[in-house]
PDB file of C-alpha atoms in Angstrom:
ATOM      1  CA  MET A   1     -99.061 -44.836   3.140  1.00 65.00           C
ATOM      2  CA  PRO A   2     -96.721 -42.346   1.423  1.00 85.00           C
ATOM      3  CA  THR A   3     -95.475 -43.395  -2.011  1.00 90.00           C
ATOM      4  CA  ILE A   4     -92.455 -42.463  -4.103  1.00 92.00           C
ATOM      5  CA  THR A   5     -91.928 -42.698  -7.836  1.00 93.00           C
ATOM      6  CA  ALA A   6     -88.954 -44.394  -9.447  1.00 91.00           C
ATOM      7  CA  GLY A   7     -88.008 -41.005 -10.910  1.00 91.00           C
ATOM      8  CA  ASP A   8     -87.437 -39.735  -7.344  1.00 92.00           C
ATOM      9  CA  PHE A   9     -84.999 -42.528  -6.355  1.00 93.00           C
ATOM     10  CA  ARG A  10     -81.835 -41.431  -4.529  1.00 92.00           C
ATOM     11  CA  LYS A  11     -79.005 -43.467  -3.008  1.00 91.00           C
ATOM     12  CA  GLY A  12     -79.855 -44.618   0.505  1.00 88.00           C
ATOM     13  CA  MET A  13     -83.641 -44.379   0.001  1.00 91.00           C
ATOM     14  CA  ILE A  14     -85.672 -47.352   1.274  1.00 93.00           C
ATOM     15  CA  PHE A  15     -88.974 -48.397  -0.282  1.00 94.00           C
ATOM     16  CA  GLU A  16     -91.172 -51.494  -0.318  1.00 94.00           C
ATOM     17  CA  MET A  17     -91.177 -53.783  -3.347  1.00 93.00           C
ATOM     18  CA  GLU A  18     -93.387 -56.871  -3.158  1.00 91.00           C
ATOM     19  CA  GLY A  19     -93.581 -56.369   0.617  1.00 89.00           C
ATOM     20  CA  LYS A  20     -89.795 -56.362   1.065  1.00 91.00           C
ATOM     21  CA  PRO A  21     -87.734 -53.346   2.147  1.00 93.00           C
ATOM     22  CA  MET A  22     -85.307 -52.397  -0.635  1.00 94.00           C
ATOM     23  CA  LEU A  23     -82.399 -49.945  -0.311  1.00 92.00           C
ATOM     24  CA  VAL A  24     -81.385 -47.997  -3.415  1.00 94.00           C
ATOM     25  CA  VAL A  25     -77.652 -48.744  -3.713  1.00 93.00           C
ATOM     26  CA  ASP A  26     -77.259 -47.118  -7.136  1.00 95.00           C
ATOM     27  CA  PHE A  27     -79.522 -45.660  -9.800  1.00 95.00           C
ATOM     28  CA  GLN A  28     -79.261 -44.179 -13.275  1.00 94.00           C
ATOM     29  CA  HIS A  29     -81.845 -42.301 -15.319  1.00 92.00           C
ATOM     30  CA  VAL A  30     -81.636 -43.589 -18.906  1.00 91.00           C
ATOM     31  CA  LYS A  31     -83.100 -41.758 -21.898  1.00 91.00           C
ATOM     32  CA  PRO A  32     -82.544 -43.936 -24.969  1.00 88.00           C
ATOM     33  CA  GLY A  33     -82.748 -42.444 -28.446  1.00 86.00           C
ATOM     34  CA  LYS A  34     -85.810 -44.531 -29.172  1.00 87.00           C
ATOM     35  CA  GLY A  35     -88.427 -45.589 -26.701  1.00 87.00           C
ATOM     36  CA  ALA A  36     -89.399 -44.373 -23.254  1.00 90.00           C
ATOM     37  CA  ALA A  37     -87.018 -43.265 -20.508  1.00 92.00           C
ATOM     38  CA  PHE A  38     -86.401 -45.655 -17.606  1.00 94.00           C
ATOM     39  CA  VAL A  39     -84.561 -45.855 -14.297  1.00 94.00           C
ATOM     40  CA  ARG A  40     -81.913 -48.579 -13.946  1.00 95.00           C
ATOM     41  CA  THR A  41     -81.287 -49.447 -10.290  1.00 96.00           C
ATOM     42  CA  LYS A  42     -79.201 -51.662  -8.060  1.00 96.00           C
ATOM     43  CA  LEU A  43     -81.242 -52.594  -4.984  1.00 96.00           C
ATOM     44  CA  LYS A  44     -80.381 -54.353  -1.739  1.00 93.00           C
ATOM     45  CA  ASN A  45     -82.928 -56.203   0.362  1.00 92.00           C
ATOM     46  CA  VAL A  46     -82.127 -54.800   3.824  1.00 88.00           C
ATOM     47  CA  MET A  47     -83.427 -57.913   5.591  1.00 86.00           C
ATOM     48  CA  THR A  48     -81.549 -60.572   3.598  1.00 85.00           C
ATOM     49  CA  GLY A  49     -78.671 -58.573   2.060  1.00 85.00           C
ATOM     50  CA  ALA A  50     -79.516 -59.879  -1.433  1.00 91.00           C
ATOM     51  CA  VAL A  51     -78.628 -57.425  -4.225  1.00 94.00           C
ATOM     52  CA  ILE A  52     -80.618 -57.265  -7.461  1.00 95.00           C
ATOM     53  CA  GLU A  53     -80.693 -55.058 -10.533  1.00 96.00           C
ATOM     54  CA  ARG A  54     -84.057 -53.839 -11.786  1.00 95.00           C
ATOM     55  CA  SER A  55     -85.362 -51.277 -14.274  1.00 95.00           C
ATOM     56  CA  PHE A  56     -88.419 -49.121 -13.597  1.00 94.00           C
ATOM     57  CA  ASN A  57     -90.596 -46.729 -15.535  1.00 93.00           C
ATOM     58  CA  PRO A  58     -89.951 -43.258 -13.957  1.00 93.00           C
ATOM     59  CA  THR A  59     -93.663 -42.975 -13.104  1.00 93.00           C
ATOM     60  CA  ASP A  60     -93.865 -46.340 -11.277  1.00 94.00           C
ATOM     61  CA  LYS A  61     -95.056 -45.784  -7.700  1.00 94.00           C
ATOM     62  CA  MET A  62     -93.861 -47.755  -4.684  1.00 93.00           C
ATOM     63  CA  PRO A  63     -94.770 -47.395  -1.007  1.00 94.00           C
ATOM     64  CA  ARG A  64     -92.076 -45.714   1.060  1.00 92.00           C
ATOM     65  CA  ALA A  65     -90.785 -48.145   3.694  1.00 92.00           C
ATOM     66  CA  ILE A  66     -91.500 -47.142   7.279  1.00 91.00           C
ATOM     67  CA  VAL A  67     -88.156 -47.583   9.051  1.00 91.00           C
ATOM     68  CA  GLU A  68     -88.085 -47.150  12.813  1.00 93.00           C
ATOM     69  CA  THR A  69     -84.917 -46.324  14.728  1.00 93.00           C
ATOM     70  CA  LYS A  70     -84.196 -46.971  18.370  1.00 95.00           C
ATOM     71  CA  GLU A  71     -81.174 -46.153  20.496  1.00 95.00           C
ATOM     72  CA  MET A  72     -79.866 -49.298  22.163  1.00 96.00           C
ATOM     73  CA  GLN A  73     -76.754 -50.242  24.124  1.00 96.00           C
ATOM     74  CA  TYR A  74     -74.249 -52.848  22.949  1.00 95.00           C
ATOM     75  CA  VAL A  75     -73.984 -55.330  25.817  1.00 95.00           C
ATOM     76  CA  TYR A  76     -71.822 -58.280  24.740  1.00 93.00           C
ATOM     77  CA  ASN A  77     -70.846 -60.772  22.020  1.00 92.00           C
ATOM     78  CA  ASP A  78     -71.500 -64.505  22.383  1.00 90.00           C
ATOM     79  CA  GLY A  79     -70.037 -66.391  19.432  1.00 85.00           C
ATOM     80  CA  GLY A  80     -71.790 -65.195  16.287  1.00 86.00           C
ATOM     81  CA  LEU A  81     -74.462 -63.204  18.128  1.00 93.00           C
ATOM     82  CA  TYR A  82     -74.201 -59.619  19.334  1.00 94.00           C
ATOM     83  CA  TYR A  83     -76.578 -58.534  22.102  1.00 95.00           C
ATOM     84  CA  PHE A  84     -78.121 -55.063  22.343  1.00 96.00           C
ATOM     85  CA  MET A  85     -80.243 -53.814  25.242  1.00 96.00           C
ATOM     86  CA  ASP A  86     -83.348 -51.659  24.885  1.00 94.00           C
ATOM     87  CA  MET A  87     -82.728 -48.762  27.283  1.00 91.00           C
ATOM     88  CA  ASP A  88     -86.462 -48.457  28.116  1.00 91.00           C
ATOM     89  CA  THR A  89     -87.509 -52.084  28.674  1.00 93.00           C
ATOM     90  CA  TYR A  90     -84.077 -53.643  29.418  1.00 92.00           C
ATOM     91  CA  GLU A  91     -84.904 -56.429  26.944  1.00 93.00           C
ATOM     92  CA  GLN A  92     -81.940 -57.821  25.034  1.00 94.00           C
ATOM     93  CA  LEU A  93     -81.969 -58.227  21.265  1.00 94.00           C
ATOM     94  CA  PRO A  94     -79.547 -60.730  19.652  1.00 94.00           C
ATOM     95  CA  LEU A  95     -78.329 -59.795  16.155  1.00 92.00           C
ATOM     96  CA  ASN A  96     -76.075 -61.752  13.814  1.00 89.00           C
ATOM     97  CA  GLN A  97     -72.800 -60.699  12.162  1.00 87.00           C
ATOM     98  CA  ASP A  98     -74.450 -59.564   8.903  1.00 83.00           C
ATOM     99  CA  GLN A  99     -76.671 -57.094  10.745  1.00 85.00           C
ATOM    100  CA  VAL A 100     -73.869 -55.481  12.767  1.00 89.00           C
ATOM    101  CA  GLU A 101     -70.795 -55.761  10.511  1.00 87.00           C
ATOM    102  CA  GLU A 102     -70.531 -52.027   9.751  1.00 88.00           C
ATOM    103  CA  ALA A 103     -70.792 -50.890  13.391  1.00 92.00           C
ATOM    104  CA  ILE A 104     -68.994 -53.580  15.423  1.00 91.00           C
ATOM    105  CA  PRO A 105     -65.413 -52.513  14.580  1.00 93.00           C
ATOM    106  CA  PHE A 106     -66.120 -49.202  16.368  1.00 94.00           C
ATOM    107  CA  VAL A 107     -68.208 -50.151  19.401  1.00 93.00           C
ATOM    108  CA  LYS A 108     -67.178 -51.584  22.730  1.00 92.00           C
ATOM    109  CA  GLU A 109     -69.435 -52.925  25.458  1.00 93.00           C
ATOM    110  CA  GLY A 110     -71.603 -50.160  26.902  1.00 93.00           C
ATOM    111  CA  THR A 111     -71.646 -48.050  23.711  1.00 94.00           C
ATOM    112  CA  ASN A 112     -75.005 -46.672  22.588  1.00 95.00           C
ATOM    113  CA  VAL A 113     -75.855 -47.395  18.951  1.00 96.00           C
ATOM    114  CA  THR A 114     -78.808 -46.794  16.612  1.00 95.00           C
ATOM    115  CA  VAL A 115     -80.699 -49.925  15.543  1.00 95.00           C
ATOM    116  CA  LYS A 116     -83.023 -49.750  12.513  1.00 93.00           C
ATOM    117  CA  PHE A 117     -86.223 -51.811  12.340  1.00 93.00           C
ATOM    118  CA  PHE A 118     -88.648 -52.673   9.524  1.00 92.00           C
ATOM    119  CA  LYS A 119     -92.024 -54.008  10.704  1.00 90.00           C
ATOM    120  CA  GLY A 120     -90.537 -54.872  14.101  1.00 90.00           C
ATOM    121  CA  ASN A 121     -87.492 -56.725  12.716  1.00 90.00           C
ATOM    122  CA  ALA A 122     -84.022 -55.263  13.243  1.00 91.00           C
ATOM    123  CA  PHE A 123     -81.927 -55.071  10.086  1.00 89.00           C
ATOM    124  CA  SER A 124     -78.936 -52.805  10.790  1.00 88.00           C
ATOM    125  CA  VAL A 125     -76.869 -51.154  13.497  1.00 93.00           C
ATOM    126  CA  ALA A 126     -75.142 -47.782  13.173  1.00 93.00           C
ATOM    127  CA  ALA A 127     -72.330 -46.687  15.470  1.00 93.00           C
ATOM    128  CA  PRO A 128     -72.120 -43.066  16.635  1.00 94.00           C
ATOM    129  CA  ASN A 129     -70.377 -40.862  14.027  1.00 94.00           C
ATOM    130  CA  PHE A 130     -67.376 -40.370  16.341  1.00 95.00           C
ATOM    131  CA  VAL A 131     -66.037 -42.725  19.022  1.00 94.00           C
ATOM    132  CA  GLU A 132     -63.101 -42.567  21.428  1.00 95.00           C
ATOM    133  CA  LEU A 133     -61.101 -45.794  21.608  1.00 95.00           C
ATOM    134  CA  GLU A 134     -57.780 -46.944  23.069  1.00 95.00           C
ATOM    135  CA  ILE A 135     -54.824 -48.068  20.962  1.00 94.00           C
ATOM    136  CA  THR A 136     -53.881 -51.597  22.089  1.00 94.00           C
ATOM    137  CA  ASP A 137     -51.030 -52.226  19.655  1.00 94.00           C
ATOM    138  CA  THR A 138     -48.817 -50.088  17.446  1.00 91.00           C
ATOM    139  CA  GLU A 139     -45.128 -49.583  16.807  1.00 89.00           C
ATOM    140  CA  PRO A 140     -43.586 -47.153  19.289  1.00 83.00           C
ATOM    141  CA  GLY A 141     -43.390 -43.514  18.288  1.00 68.00           C
ATOM    142  CA  PHE A 142     -40.195 -41.534  18.696  1.00 63.00           C
ATOM    143  CA  LYS A 143     -39.668 -38.011  19.960  1.00 59.00           C
ATOM    144  CA  GLY A 144     -39.564 -35.736  16.964  1.00 58.00           C
ATOM    145  CA  ASP A 145     -41.784 -37.977  14.808  1.00 55.00           C
ATOM    146  CA  THR A 146     -44.069 -35.152  13.770  1.00 58.00           C
ATOM    147  CA  ALA A 147     -43.696 -35.353  10.006  1.00 57.00           C
ATOM    148  CA  SER A 148     -47.056 -34.703   8.448  1.00 64.00           C
ATOM    149  CA  ASN A 149     -48.765 -37.299   6.249  1.00 74.00           C
ATOM    150  CA  THR A 150     -46.680 -40.167   7.654  1.00 82.00           C
ATOM    151  CA  TYR A 151     -48.761 -42.964   9.154  1.00 89.00           C
ATOM    152  CA  LYS A 152     -48.372 -46.390  10.747  1.00 91.00           C
ATOM    153  CA  PRO A 153     -50.897 -49.168  11.473  1.00 94.00           C
ATOM    154  CA  ALA A 154     -52.512 -49.334  14.913  1.00 94.00           C
ATOM    155  CA  THR A 155     -54.987 -51.784  16.459  1.00 95.00           C
ATOM    156  CA  LEU A 156     -57.868 -50.470  18.564  1.00 95.00           C
ATOM    157  CA  GLU A 157     -59.386 -52.117  21.645  1.00 94.00           C
ATOM    158  CA  THR A 158     -62.199 -53.435  19.413  1.00 92.00           C
ATOM    159  CA  GLY A 159     -59.706 -55.225  17.134  1.00 92.00           C
ATOM    160  CA  TYR A 160     -60.106 -52.761  14.249  1.00 94.00           C
ATOM    161  CA  THR A 161     -56.860 -51.693  12.523  1.00 95.00           C
ATOM    162  CA  LEU A 162     -56.379 -48.220  11.059  1.00 94.00           C
ATOM    163  CA  GLN A 163     -53.601 -45.800  10.098  1.00 94.00           C
ATOM    164  CA  VAL A 164     -52.465 -43.261  12.723  1.00 92.00           C
ATOM    165  CA  PRO A 165     -49.731 -40.587  12.821  1.00 90.00           C
ATOM    166  CA  LEU A 166     -46.263 -41.645  14.012  1.00 88.00           C
ATOM    167  CA  PHE A 167     -46.569 -39.850  17.388  1.00 88.00           C
ATOM    168  CA  ILE A 168     -49.480 -42.077  18.542  1.00 89.00           C
ATOM    169  CA  ASN A 169     -48.454 -44.807  21.024  1.00 90.00           C
ATOM    170  CA  THR A 170     -49.993 -47.918  22.580  1.00 92.00           C
ATOM    171  CA  GLY A 171     -52.319 -46.821  25.397  1.00 94.00           C
ATOM    172  CA  ASP A 172     -53.270 -43.511  23.750  1.00 94.00           C
ATOM    173  CA  HIS A 173     -56.958 -42.722  23.287  1.00 95.00           C
ATOM    174  CA  ILE A 174     -58.000 -41.451  19.871  1.00 95.00           C
ATOM    175  CA  ARG A 175     -61.177 -40.204  18.206  1.00 96.00           C
ATOM    176  CA  VAL A 176     -62.270 -42.182  15.119  1.00 95.00           C
ATOM    177  CA  ASP A 177     -64.764 -41.159  12.433  1.00 95.00           C
ATOM    178  CA  THR A 178     -66.899 -44.318  12.104  1.00 93.00           C
ATOM    179  CA  ARG A 179     -68.282 -43.249   8.711  1.00 91.00           C
ATOM    180  CA  THR A 180     -64.824 -43.443   7.100  1.00 93.00           C
ATOM    181  CA  GLY A 181     -62.925 -45.572   9.656  1.00 92.00           C
ATOM    182  CA  GLU A 182     -60.203 -42.912   9.881  1.00 94.00           C
ATOM    183  CA  TYR A 183     -58.202 -41.375  12.712  1.00 94.00           C
ATOM    184  CA  MET A 184     -59.419 -37.883  13.706  1.00 94.00           C
ATOM    185  CA  GLU A 185     -57.353 -36.763  16.719  1.00 93.00           C
ATOM    186  CA  ARG A 186     -55.741 -37.817  19.961  1.00 91.00           C
ATOM    187  CA  CYS A 187     -57.951 -37.341  23.051  1.00 88.00           C
TER     188      CYS A 187
END
């Protein structure tokens, strides 16, 4: 199994610590005036969401976590569970709010998403980088409202609210960057 040293930590890296997959949220290489250097980290258990702070010797070795990804289709929401279908086997996988909270504001039924697994257990869902969604509610725009850098709130068909230019109206379709949650363009 490939290993990594604490000195090689980078944000977003996932490794195994005591058999649990840990995501490096933040790290800092510290070289005190006296004593040995160390790496101060903030880690998140990707299965439970628990965040801890831990210091490592830069030469400490940990096994790199084997994370599998699979493209699945968002099917429907039933209360607190969100169901995703495996496109190969047609099996449905229920996931809870914590596992899907970053992707759900940008996906509607039928959207393909990327689901990440650790040892067969799903732990997160990622929406496509760009999605096209319909505006379901916003204040009406007026002819001539083309002033740059002037925005108004708008609600998408998924329930997510974002800022859009004044010329965007209810019923318009827009492209959204799911990484930032920002308006890109009208479609």
